[in-house]
mmCIF file with all atom_site columns, N, CA and C in Angstrom:
data_model
loop_
_atom_site.group_PDB
_atom_site.id
_atom_site.type_symbol
_atom_site.label_atom_id
_atom_site.label_alt_id
_atom_site.label_comp_id
_atom_site.label_asym_id
_atom_site.label_entity_id
_atom_site.label_seq_id
_atom_site.pdbx_PDB_ins_code
_atom_site.Cartn_x
_atom_site.Cartn_y
_atom_site.Cartn_z
_atom_site.occupancy
_atom_site.B_iso_or_equiv
_atom_site.pdbx_formal_charge
_atom_site.auth_seq_id
_atom_site.auth_comp_id
_atom_site.auth_asym_id
_atom_site.auth_atom_id
_atom_site.pdbx_PDB_model_num
ATOM 1   N N  . UNK P 1 1  ? 105.729 102.354 91.755  1.00 65.00 ? 229 UNK P N  1
ATOM 2   C CA . UNK P 1 1  ? 105.018 101.733 90.720  1.00 65.00 ? 229 UNK P CA 1
ATOM 3   C C  . UNK P 1 1  ? 105.263 102.514 89.420  1.00 65.00 ? 229 UNK P C  1
ATOM 4   N N  . UNK P 1 2  ? 105.660 101.887 88.391  1.00 64.00 ? 230 UNK P N  1
ATOM 5   C CA . UNK P 1 2  ? 105.914 102.619 87.102  1.00 64.00 ? 230 UNK P CA 1
ATOM 6   C C  . UNK P 1 2  ? 104.622 102.562 86.334  1.00 64.00 ? 230 UNK P C  1
ATOM 7   N N  . UNK P 1 3  ? 104.479 103.581 85.376  1.00 68.00 ? 231 UNK P N  1
ATOM 8   C CA . UNK P 1 3  ? 103.244 103.651 84.625  1.00 68.00 ? 231 UNK P CA 1
ATOM 9   C C  . UNK P 1 3  ? 102.988 102.486 83.655  1.00 68.00 ? 231 UNK P C  1
ATOM 10  N N  . UNK P 1 4  ? 104.075 101.721 83.357  1.00 72.00 ? 232 UNK P N  1
ATOM 11  C CA . UNK P 1 4  ? 103.789 100.533 82.438  1.00 72.00 ? 232 UNK P CA 1
ATOM 12  C C  . UNK P 1 4  ? 103.610 99.258  83.321  1.00 72.00 ? 232 UNK P C  1
ATOM 13  N N  . UNK P 1 5  ? 103.611 99.340  84.694  1.00 87.00 ? 233 UNK P N  1
ATOM 14  C CA . UNK P 1 5  ? 103.379 98.297  85.533  1.00 87.00 ? 233 UNK P CA 1
ATOM 15  C C  . UNK P 1 5  ? 102.021 97.765  85.382  1.00 87.00 ? 233 UNK P C  1
ATOM 16  N N  . UNK P 1 6  ? 101.844 96.440  85.304  1.00 94.00 ? 234 UNK P N  1
ATOM 17  C CA . UNK P 1 6  ? 100.491 95.835  85.198  1.00 94.00 ? 234 UNK P CA 1
ATOM 18  C C  . UNK P 1 6  ? 99.800  95.690  86.543  1.00 94.00 ? 234 UNK P C  1
ATOM 19  N N  . UNK P 1 7  ? 98.557  96.003  86.586  1.00 96.00 ? 235 UNK P N  1
ATOM 20  C CA . UNK P 1 7  ? 97.799  95.925  87.740  1.00 96.00 ? 235 UNK P CA 1
ATOM 21  C C  . UNK P 1 7  ? 97.108  94.533  87.636  1.00 96.00 ? 235 UNK P C  1
ATOM 22  N N  . UNK P 1 8  ? 97.231  93.856  88.846  1.00 97.00 ? 236 UNK P N  1
ATOM 23  C CA . UNK P 1 8  ? 96.734  92.445  88.859  1.00 97.00 ? 236 UNK P CA 1
ATOM 24  C C  . UNK P 1 8  ? 95.474  92.393  89.747  1.00 97.00 ? 236 UNK P C  1
ATOM 25  N N  . UNK P 1 9  ? 94.523  91.574  89.444  1.00 97.00 ? 237 UNK P N  1
ATOM 26  C CA . UNK P 1 9  ? 93.371  91.379  90.282  1.00 97.00 ? 237 UNK P CA 1
ATOM 27  C C  . UNK P 1 9  ? 93.869  90.582  91.569  1.00 97.00 ? 237 UNK P C  1
ATOM 28  N N  . UNK P 1 10 ? 93.061  90.539  92.631  1.00 97.00 ? 238 UNK P N  1
ATOM 29  C CA . UNK P 1 10 ? 93.443  89.684  93.789  1.00 97.00 ? 238 UNK P CA 1
ATOM 30  C C  . UNK P 1 10 ? 93.576  88.342  93.529  1.00 97.00 ? 238 UNK P C  1
ATOM 31  N N  . UNK P 1 11 ? 92.801  87.708  92.592  1.00 98.00 ? 239 UNK P N  1
ATOM 32  C CA . UNK P 1 11 ? 93.028  86.340  92.165  1.00 98.00 ? 239 UNK P CA 1
ATOM 33  C C  . UNK P 1 11 ? 94.390  86.241  91.423  1.00 98.00 ? 239 UNK P C  1
ATOM 34  N N  . UNK P 1 12 ? 94.739  87.144  90.556  1.00 97.00 ? 240 UNK P N  1
ATOM 35  C CA . UNK P 1 12 ? 96.040  86.946  89.707  1.00 97.00 ? 240 UNK P CA 1
ATOM 36  C C  . UNK P 1 12 ? 97.288  87.153  90.770  1.00 97.00 ? 240 UNK P C  1
ATOM 37  N N  . UNK P 1 13 ? 97.060  88.041  91.766  1.00 97.00 ? 241 UNK P N  1
ATOM 38  C CA . UNK P 1 13 ? 98.090  88.121  92.723  1.00 97.00 ? 241 UNK P CA 1
ATOM 39  C C  . UNK P 1 13 ? 98.258  86.918  93.604  1.00 97.00 ? 241 UNK P C  1
ATOM 40  N N  . UNK P 1 14 ? 97.182  86.310  93.919  1.00 98.00 ? 242 UNK P N  1
ATOM 41  C CA . UNK P 1 14 ? 97.239  85.043  94.580  1.00 98.00 ? 242 UNK P CA 1
ATOM 42  C C  . UNK P 1 14 ? 97.865  83.844  93.840  1.00 98.00 ? 242 UNK P C  1
ATOM 43  N N  . UNK P 1 15 ? 97.585  83.875  92.653  1.00 97.00 ? 243 UNK P N  1
ATOM 44  C CA . UNK P 1 15 ? 98.225  82.948  91.792  1.00 97.00 ? 243 UNK P CA 1
ATOM 45  C C  . UNK P 1 15 ? 99.706  83.118  91.691  1.00 97.00 ? 243 UNK P C  1
ATOM 46  N N  . UNK P 1 16 ? 100.093 84.444  91.498  1.00 96.00 ? 244 UNK P N  1
ATOM 47  C CA . UNK P 1 16 ? 101.550 84.731  91.353  1.00 96.00 ? 244 UNK P CA 1
ATOM 48  C C  . UNK P 1 16 ? 102.306 84.389  92.569  1.00 96.00 ? 244 UNK P C  1
ATOM 49  N N  . UNK P 1 17 ? 101.740 84.544  93.782  1.00 96.00 ? 245 UNK P N  1
ATOM 50  C CA . UNK P 1 17 ? 102.416 84.232  95.042  1.00 96.00 ? 245 UNK P CA 1
ATOM 51  C C  . UNK P 1 17 ? 102.265 82.816  95.445  1.00 96.00 ? 245 UNK P C  1
ATOM 52  N N  . UNK P 1 18 ? 101.309 82.039  94.682  1.00 96.00 ? 246 UNK P N  1
ATOM 53  C CA . UNK P 1 18 ? 101.129 80.659  94.965  1.00 96.00 ? 246 UNK P CA 1
ATOM 54  C C  . UNK P 1 18 ? 100.320 80.529  96.382  1.00 96.00 ? 246 UNK P C  1
ATOM 55  N N  . UNK P 1 19 ? 99.438  81.481  96.554  1.00 97.00 ? 247 UNK P N  1
ATOM 56  C CA . UNK P 1 19 ? 98.626  81.453  97.879  1.00 97.00 ? 247 UNK P CA 1
ATOM 57  C C  . UNK P 1 19 ? 97.198  81.422  97.497  1.00 97.00 ? 247 UNK P C  1
ATOM 58  N N  . UNK P 1 20 ? 96.510  81.507  98.535  1.00 97.00 ? 248 UNK P N  1
ATOM 59  C CA . UNK P 1 20 ? 95.012  81.701  98.290  1.00 97.00 ? 248 UNK P CA 1
ATOM 60  C C  . UNK P 1 20 ? 94.634  83.123  98.297  1.00 97.00 ? 248 UNK P C  1
ATOM 61  N N  . UNK P 1 21 ? 93.402  83.224  97.647  1.00 98.00 ? 249 UNK P N  1
ATOM 62  C CA . UNK P 1 21 ? 92.895  84.697  97.669  1.00 98.00 ? 249 UNK P CA 1
ATOM 63  C C  . UNK P 1 21 ? 92.751  85.321  99.102  1.00 98.00 ? 249 UNK P C  1
ATOM 64  N N  . UNK P 1 22 ? 92.362  84.468  99.924  1.00 98.00 ? 250 UNK P N  1
ATOM 65  C CA . UNK P 1 22 ? 92.087  84.976  101.352 1.00 98.00 ? 250 UNK P CA 1
ATOM 66  C C  . UNK P 1 22 ? 93.437  85.565  101.938 1.00 98.00 ? 250 UNK P C  1
ATOM 67  N N  . UNK P 1 23 ? 94.627  85.044  101.626 1.00 97.00 ? 251 UNK P N  1
ATOM 68  C CA . UNK P 1 23 ? 95.890  85.604  102.173 1.00 97.00 ? 251 UNK P CA 1
ATOM 69  C C  . UNK P 1 23 ? 96.056  86.946  101.544 1.00 97.00 ? 251 UNK P C  1
ATOM 70  N N  . UNK P 1 24 ? 95.800  87.143  100.204 1.00 97.00 ? 252 UNK P N  1
ATOM 71  C CA . UNK P 1 24 ? 95.959  88.437  99.677  1.00 97.00 ? 252 UNK P CA 1
ATOM 72  C C  . UNK P 1 24 ? 95.047  89.481  100.129 1.00 97.00 ? 252 UNK P C  1
ATOM 73  N N  . UNK P 1 25 ? 93.772  89.065  100.361 1.00 97.00 ? 253 UNK P N  1
ATOM 74  C CA . UNK P 1 25 ? 92.779  89.978  100.938 1.00 97.00 ? 253 UNK P CA 1
ATOM 75  C C  . UNK P 1 25 ? 93.280  90.392  102.326 1.00 97.00 ? 253 UNK P C  1
ATOM 76  N N  . UNK P 1 26 ? 93.763  89.488  103.182 1.00 98.00 ? 254 UNK P N  1
ATOM 77  C CA . UNK P 1 26 ? 94.218  89.872  104.438 1.00 98.00 ? 254 UNK P CA 1
ATOM 78  C C  . UNK P 1 26 ? 95.493  90.751  104.393 1.00 98.00 ? 254 UNK P C  1
ATOM 79  N N  . UNK P 1 27 ? 96.300  90.641  103.447 1.00 97.00 ? 255 UNK P N  1
ATOM 80  C CA . UNK P 1 27 ? 97.448  91.536  103.278 1.00 97.00 ? 255 UNK P CA 1
ATOM 81  C C  . UNK P 1 27 ? 96.914  92.929  103.122 1.00 97.00 ? 255 UNK P C  1
ATOM 82  N N  . UNK P 1 28 ? 95.831  93.038  102.191 1.00 97.00 ? 256 UNK P N  1
ATOM 83  C CA . UNK P 1 28 ? 95.234  94.269  101.826 1.00 97.00 ? 256 UNK P CA 1
ATOM 84  C C  . UNK P 1 28 ? 94.509  94.839  103.003 1.00 97.00 ? 256 UNK P C  1
ATOM 85  N N  . UNK P 1 29 ? 93.748  94.189  103.750 1.00 97.00 ? 257 UNK P N  1
ATOM 86  C CA . UNK P 1 29 ? 92.934  94.650  104.906 1.00 97.00 ? 257 UNK P CA 1
ATOM 87  C C  . UNK P 1 29 ? 93.836  95.151  106.019 1.00 97.00 ? 257 UNK P C  1
ATOM 88  N N  . UNK P 1 30 ? 95.033  94.436  106.243 1.00 97.00 ? 258 UNK P N  1
ATOM 89  C CA . UNK P 1 30 ? 95.899  94.795  107.187 1.00 97.00 ? 258 UNK P CA 1
ATOM 90  C C  . UNK P 1 30 ? 96.816  95.795  106.713 1.00 97.00 ? 258 UNK P C  1
ATOM 91  N N  . UNK P 1 31 ? 96.743  96.340  105.469 1.00 96.00 ? 259 UNK P N  1
ATOM 92  C CA . UNK P 1 31 ? 97.595  97.405  104.888 1.00 96.00 ? 259 UNK P CA 1
ATOM 93  C C  . UNK P 1 31 ? 99.096  96.903  105.033 1.00 96.00 ? 259 UNK P C  1
ATOM 94  N N  . UNK P 1 32 ? 99.425  95.636  104.778 1.00 96.00 ? 260 UNK P N  1
ATOM 95  C CA . UNK P 1 32 ? 100.745 95.138  104.697 1.00 96.00 ? 260 UNK P CA 1
ATOM 96  C C  . UNK P 1 32 ? 101.333 95.232  103.262 1.00 96.00 ? 260 UNK P C  1
ATOM 97  N N  . UNK P 1 33 ? 100.472 95.465  102.237 1.00 96.00 ? 261 UNK P N  1
ATOM 98  C CA . UNK P 1 33 ? 100.955 95.527  100.930 1.00 96.00 ? 261 UNK P CA 1
ATOM 99  C C  . UNK P 1 33 ? 100.300 96.737  100.341 1.00 96.00 ? 261 UNK P C  1
ATOM 100 N N  . UNK P 1 34 ? 100.958 97.390  99.401  1.00 96.00 ? 262 UNK P N  1
ATOM 101 C CA . UNK P 1 34 ? 100.390 98.513  98.734  1.00 96.00 ? 262 UNK P CA 1
ATOM 102 C C  . UNK P 1 34 ? 99.396  98.076  97.602  1.00 96.00 ? 262 UNK P C  1
ATOM 103 N N  . UNK P 1 35 ? 98.309  98.801  97.519  1.00 97.00 ? 263 UNK P N  1
ATOM 104 C CA . UNK P 1 35 ? 97.250  98.333  96.460  1.00 97.00 ? 263 UNK P CA 1
ATOM 105 C C  . UNK P 1 35 ? 96.568  99.677  96.008  1.00 97.00 ? 263 UNK P C  1
ATOM 106 N N  . UNK P 1 36 ? 95.954  99.381  94.841  1.00 96.00 ? 264 UNK P N  1
ATOM 107 C CA . UNK P 1 36 ? 95.155  100.448 94.217  1.00 96.00 ? 264 UNK P CA 1
ATOM 108 C C  . UNK P 1 36 ? 93.718  100.092 94.313  1.00 96.00 ? 264 UNK P C  1
ATOM 109 N N  . UNK P 1 37 ? 92.859  101.155 94.787  1.00 96.00 ? 265 UNK P N  1
ATOM 110 C CA . UNK P 1 37 ? 91.359  101.019 94.892  1.00 96.00 ? 265 UNK P CA 1
ATOM 111 C C  . UNK P 1 37 ? 90.753  101.619 93.769  1.00 96.00 ? 265 UNK P C  1
ATOM 112 N N  . UNK P 1 38 ? 90.040  100.969 92.878  1.00 94.00 ? 266 UNK P N  1
ATOM 113 C CA . UNK P 1 38 ? 89.377  101.452 91.691  1.00 94.00 ? 266 UNK P CA 1
ATOM 114 C C  . UNK P 1 38 ? 87.933  101.267 91.979  1.00 94.00 ? 266 UNK P C  1
ATOM 115 N N  . UNK P 1 39 ? 87.189  102.242 92.557  1.00 95.00 ? 267 UNK P N  1
ATOM 116 C CA . UNK P 1 39 ? 85.766  101.866 92.920  1.00 95.00 ? 267 UNK P CA 1
ATOM 117 C C  . UNK P 1 39 ? 85.693  100.837 94.021  1.00 95.00 ? 267 UNK P C  1
ATOM 118 N N  . UNK P 1 40 ? 85.061  99.745  93.781  1.00 95.00 ? 268 UNK P N  1
ATOM 119 C CA . UNK P 1 40 ? 85.034  98.660  94.793  1.00 95.00 ? 268 UNK P CA 1
ATOM 120 C C  . UNK P 1 40 ? 86.071  97.648  94.470  1.00 95.00 ? 268 UNK P C  1
ATOM 121 N N  . UNK P 1 41 ? 86.830  97.845  93.405  1.00 96.00 ? 269 UNK P N  1
ATOM 122 C CA . UNK P 1 41 ? 87.847  96.796  93.034  1.00 96.00 ? 269 UNK P CA 1
ATOM 123 C C  . UNK P 1 41 ? 89.189  97.167  93.538  1.00 96.00 ? 269 UNK P C  1
ATOM 124 N N  . UNK P 1 42 ? 89.919  96.087  93.903  1.00 97.00 ? 270 UNK P N  1
ATOM 125 C CA . UNK P 1 42 ? 91.208  96.261  94.337  1.00 97.00 ? 270 UNK P CA 1
ATOM 126 C C  . UNK P 1 42 ? 92.158  95.640  93.436  1.00 97.00 ? 270 UNK P C  1
ATOM 127 N N  . UNK P 1 43 ? 93.317  96.414  93.053  1.00 97.00 ? 271 UNK P N  1
ATOM 128 C CA . UNK P 1 43 ? 94.304  95.978  92.160  1.00 97.00 ? 271 UNK P CA 1
ATOM 129 C C  . UNK P 1 43 ? 95.635  96.179  92.827  1.00 97.00 ? 271 UNK P C  1
ATOM 130 N N  . UNK P 1 44 ? 96.581  95.167  92.508  1.00 98.00 ? 272 UNK P N  1
ATOM 131 C CA . UNK P 1 44 ? 97.989  95.200  93.115  1.00 98.00 ? 272 UNK P CA 1
ATOM 132 C C  . UNK P 1 44 ? 98.914  95.241  91.902  1.00 98.00 ? 272 UNK P C  1
ATOM 133 N N  . UNK P 1 45 ? 99.845  96.097  91.978  1.00 97.00 ? 273 UNK P N  1
ATOM 134 C CA . UNK P 1 45 ? 100.756 96.300  90.921  1.00 97.00 ? 273 UNK P CA 1
ATOM 135 C C  . UNK P 1 45 ? 101.767 95.006  91.015  1.00 97.00 ? 273 UNK P C  1
ATOM 136 N N  . UNK P 1 46 ? 102.244 94.695  89.767  1.00 96.00 ? 274 UNK P N  1
ATOM 137 C CA . UNK P 1 46 ? 103.200 93.591  89.733  1.00 96.00 ? 274 UNK P CA 1
ATOM 138 C C  . UNK P 1 46 ? 104.452 93.946  90.455  1.00 96.00 ? 274 UNK P C  1
ATOM 139 N N  . UNK P 1 47 ? 104.958 95.207  90.394  1.00 96.00 ? 275 UNK P N  1
ATOM 140 C CA . UNK P 1 47 ? 106.100 95.534  90.995  1.00 96.00 ? 275 UNK P CA 1
ATOM 141 C C  . UNK P 1 47 ? 106.037 95.402  92.494  1.00 96.00 ? 275 UNK P C  1
ATOM 142 N N  . UNK P 1 48 ? 104.831 95.669  93.012  1.00 96.00 ? 276 UNK P N  1
ATOM 143 C CA . UNK P 1 48 ? 104.498 95.541  94.530  1.00 96.00 ? 276 UNK P CA 1
ATOM 144 C C  . UNK P 1 48 ? 104.788 94.166  94.917  1.00 96.00 ? 276 UNK P C  1
ATOM 145 N N  . UNK P 1 49 ? 104.262 93.180  94.181  1.00 96.00 ? 277 UNK P N  1
ATOM 146 C CA . UNK P 1 49 ? 104.503 91.752  94.441  1.00 96.00 ? 277 UNK P CA 1
ATOM 147 C C  . UNK P 1 49 ? 105.917 91.466  94.429  1.00 96.00 ? 277 UNK P C  1
ATOM 148 N N  . UNK P 1 50 ? 106.650 91.893  93.367  1.00 95.00 ? 278 UNK P N  1
ATOM 149 C CA . UNK P 1 50 ? 108.028 91.562  93.307  1.00 95.00 ? 278 UNK P CA 1
ATOM 150 C C  . UNK P 1 50 ? 108.765 92.161  94.445  1.00 95.00 ? 278 UNK P C  1
ATOM 151 N N  . UNK P 1 51 ? 108.544 93.361  94.970  1.00 96.00 ? 279 UNK P N  1
ATOM 152 C CA . UNK P 1 51 ? 109.143 93.976  96.043  1.00 96.00 ? 279 UNK P CA 1
ATOM 153 C C  . UNK P 1 51 ? 108.846 93.189  97.341  1.00 96.00 ? 279 UNK P C  1
ATOM 154 N N  . UNK P 1 52 ? 107.505 92.758  97.549  1.00 96.00 ? 280 UNK P N  1
ATOM 155 C CA . UNK P 1 52 ? 107.102 91.844  98.585  1.00 96.00 ? 280 UNK P CA 1
ATOM 156 C C  . UNK P 1 52 ? 107.925 90.640  98.741  1.00 96.00 ? 280 UNK P C  1
ATOM 157 N N  . UNK P 1 53 ? 108.062 89.969  97.543  1.00 95.00 ? 281 UNK P N  1
ATOM 158 C CA . UNK P 1 53 ? 108.765 88.689  97.591  1.00 95.00 ? 281 UNK P CA 1
ATOM 159 C C  . UNK P 1 53 ? 110.297 88.954  97.889  1.00 95.00 ? 281 UNK P C  1
ATOM 160 N N  . UNK P 1 54 ? 110.999 90.041  97.303  1.00 95.00 ? 282 UNK P N  1
ATOM 161 C CA . UNK P 1 54 ? 112.184 90.316  97.619  1.00 95.00 ? 282 UNK P CA 1
ATOM 162 C C  . UNK P 1 54 ? 112.575 90.559  99.154  1.00 95.00 ? 282 UNK P C  1
ATOM 163 N N  . UNK P 1 55 ? 111.601 91.465  99.724  1.00 95.00 ? 283 UNK P N  1
ATOM 164 C CA . UNK P 1 55 ? 111.722 91.759  101.083 1.00 95.00 ? 283 UNK P CA 1
ATOM 165 C C  . UNK P 1 55 ? 111.633 90.606  102.051 1.00 95.00 ? 283 UNK P C  1
ATOM 166 N N  . UNK P 1 56 ? 110.922 89.515  101.685 1.00 94.00 ? 284 UNK P N  1
ATOM 167 C CA . UNK P 1 56 ? 110.747 88.459  102.563 1.00 94.00 ? 284 UNK P CA 1
ATOM 168 C C  . UNK P 1 56 ? 111.550 87.180  102.138 1.00 94.00 ? 284 UNK P C  1
ATOM 169 N N  . UNK P 1 57 ? 112.543 87.273  101.191 1.00 94.00 ? 285 UNK P N  1
ATOM 170 C CA . UNK P 1 57 ? 113.350 86.217  100.834 1.00 94.00 ? 285 UNK P CA 1
ATOM 171 C C  . UNK P 1 57 ? 114.484 86.213  101.817 1.00 94.00 ? 285 UNK P C  1
ATOM 172 N N  . UNK P 1 58 ? 114.647 84.958  102.384 1.00 93.00 ? 286 UNK P N  1
ATOM 173 C CA . UNK P 1 58 ? 115.647 84.591  103.486 1.00 93.00 ? 286 UNK P CA 1
ATOM 174 C C  . UNK P 1 58 ? 116.819 84.005  102.840 1.00 93.00 ? 286 UNK P C  1
ATOM 175 N N  . UNK P 1 59 ? 118.014 84.519  102.892 1.00 89.00 ? 287 UNK P N  1
ATOM 176 C CA . UNK P 1 59 ? 119.205 84.008  102.246 1.00 89.00 ? 287 UNK P CA 1
ATOM 177 C C  . UNK P 1 59 ? 119.542 82.790  103.128 1.00 89.00 ? 287 UNK P C  1
ATOM 178 N N  . UNK P 1 60 ? 120.230 81.812  102.428 1.00 87.00 ? 288 UNK P N  1
ATOM 179 C CA . UNK P 1 60 ? 120.682 80.586  103.294 1.00 87.00 ? 288 UNK P CA 1
ATOM 180 C C  . UNK P 1 60 ? 121.877 80.944  103.978 1.00 87.00 ? 288 UNK P C  1
ATOM 181 N N  . UNK P 1 61 ? 122.020 80.147  105.110 1.00 83.00 ? 289 UNK P N  1
ATOM 182 C CA . UNK P 1 61 ? 123.237 80.305  106.070 1.00 83.00 ? 289 UNK P CA 1
ATOM 183 C C  . UNK P 1 61 ? 124.348 79.424  105.534 1.00 83.00 ? 289 UNK P C  1
ATOM 184 N N  . UNK P 1 62 ? 125.474 79.938  105.369 1.00 78.00 ? 290 UNK P N  1
ATOM 185 C CA . UNK P 1 62 ? 126.670 79.151  104.911 1.00 78.00 ? 290 UNK P CA 1
ATOM 186 C C  . UNK P 1 62 ? 127.721 79.241  106.035 1.00 78.00 ? 290 UNK P C  1
ATOM 187 N N  . UNK P 1 63 ? 128.126 78.106  106.384 1.00 69.00 ? 291 UNK P N  1
ATOM 188 C CA . UNK P 1 63 ? 129.130 78.069  107.452 1.00 69.00 ? 291 UNK P CA 1
ATOM 189 C C  . UNK P 1 63 ? 129.291 76.708  107.949 1.00 69.00 ? 291 UNK P C  1
ATOM 190 N N  . UNK P 1 64 ? 130.052 76.618  109.144 1.00 65.00 ? 292 UNK P N  1
ATOM 191 C CA . UNK P 1 64 ? 130.100 75.223  109.864 1.00 65.00 ? 292 UNK P CA 1
ATOM 192 C C  . UNK P 1 64 ? 129.449 75.359  111.198 1.00 65.00 ? 292 UNK P C  1
ATOM 193 N N  . UNK P 1 65 ? 128.776 74.236  111.482 1.00 64.00 ? 293 UNK P N  1
ATOM 194 C CA . UNK P 1 65 ? 128.288 74.023  112.873 1.00 64.00 ? 293 UNK P CA 1
ATOM 195 C C  . UNK P 1 65 ? 129.231 73.133  113.561 1.00 64.00 ? 293 UNK P C  1
ATOM 196 N N  . UNK P 1 66 ? 129.460 73.268  114.838 1.00 63.00 ? 294 UNK P N  1
ATOM 197 C CA . UNK P 1 66 ? 130.236 72.419  115.682 1.00 63.00 ? 294 UNK P CA 1
ATOM 198 C C  . UNK P 1 66 ? 129.814 70.991  115.556 1.00 63.00 ? 294 UNK P C  1
ATOM 199 N N  . UNK P 1 67 ? 130.679 70.081  115.256 1.00 62.00 ? 295 UNK P N  1
ATOM 200 C CA . UNK P 1 67 ? 130.390 68.660  115.272 1.00 62.00 ? 295 UNK P CA 1
ATOM 201 C C  . UNK P 1 67 ? 129.727 68.242  114.037 1.00 62.00 ? 295 UNK P C  1
ATOM 202 N N  . UNK P 1 68 ? 129.407 68.986  113.081 1.00 63.00 ? 296 UNK P N  1
ATOM 203 C CA . UNK P 1 68 ? 128.721 68.649  111.953 1.00 63.00 ? 296 UNK P CA 1
ATOM 204 C C  . UNK P 1 68 ? 129.320 69.091  110.687 1.00 63.00 ? 296 UNK P C  1
ATOM 205 N N  . UNK P 1 69 ? 128.949 68.852  109.489 1.00 62.00 ? 297 UNK P N  1
ATOM 206 C CA . UNK P 1 69 ? 129.623 69.281  108.169 1.00 62.00 ? 297 UNK P CA 1
ATOM 207 C C  . UNK P 1 69 ? 129.035 70.763  107.864 1.00 62.00 ? 297 UNK P C  1
ATOM 208 N N  . UNK P 1 70 ? 129.083 71.020  106.647 1.00 63.00 ? 298 UNK P N  1
ATOM 209 C CA . UNK P 1 70 ? 128.564 72.385  106.254 1.00 63.00 ? 298 UNK P CA 1
ATOM 210 C C  . UNK P 1 70 ? 127.188 72.476  106.349 1.00 63.00 ? 298 UNK P C  1
ATOM 211 N N  . UNK P 1 71 ? 126.637 73.633  106.762 1.00 60.00 ? 299 UNK P N  1
ATOM 212 C CA . UNK P 1 71 ? 125.149 73.892  106.871 1.00 60.00 ? 299 UNK P CA 1
ATOM 213 C C  . UNK P 1 71 ? 124.669 74.052  105.393 1.00 60.00 ? 299 UNK P C  1
ATOM 214 N N  . UNK P 1 72 ? 123.672 73.447  104.995 1.00 58.00 ? 300 UNK P N  1
ATOM 215 C CA . UNK P 1 72 ? 123.115 73.560  103.677 1.00 58.00 ? 300 UNK P CA 1
ATOM 216 C C  . UNK P 1 72 ? 121.910 74.440  103.669 1.00 58.00 ? 300 UNK P C  1
#
């Protein structure tokens, strides 16, 4: 996390990922994502969400399957 990194609320993080707030809260409670605790408030750095997206991005398979054309 860089010093200039923006800290997002749980609601903003959910909007950025296109998910519900409940999903973000589950990631936090299961400690599957890094977060900052400020008193009772939870904040998630924008760079943490970017890393989360990159780690879970699946690359397409390119090649031929027997009896079929190119795999798309």
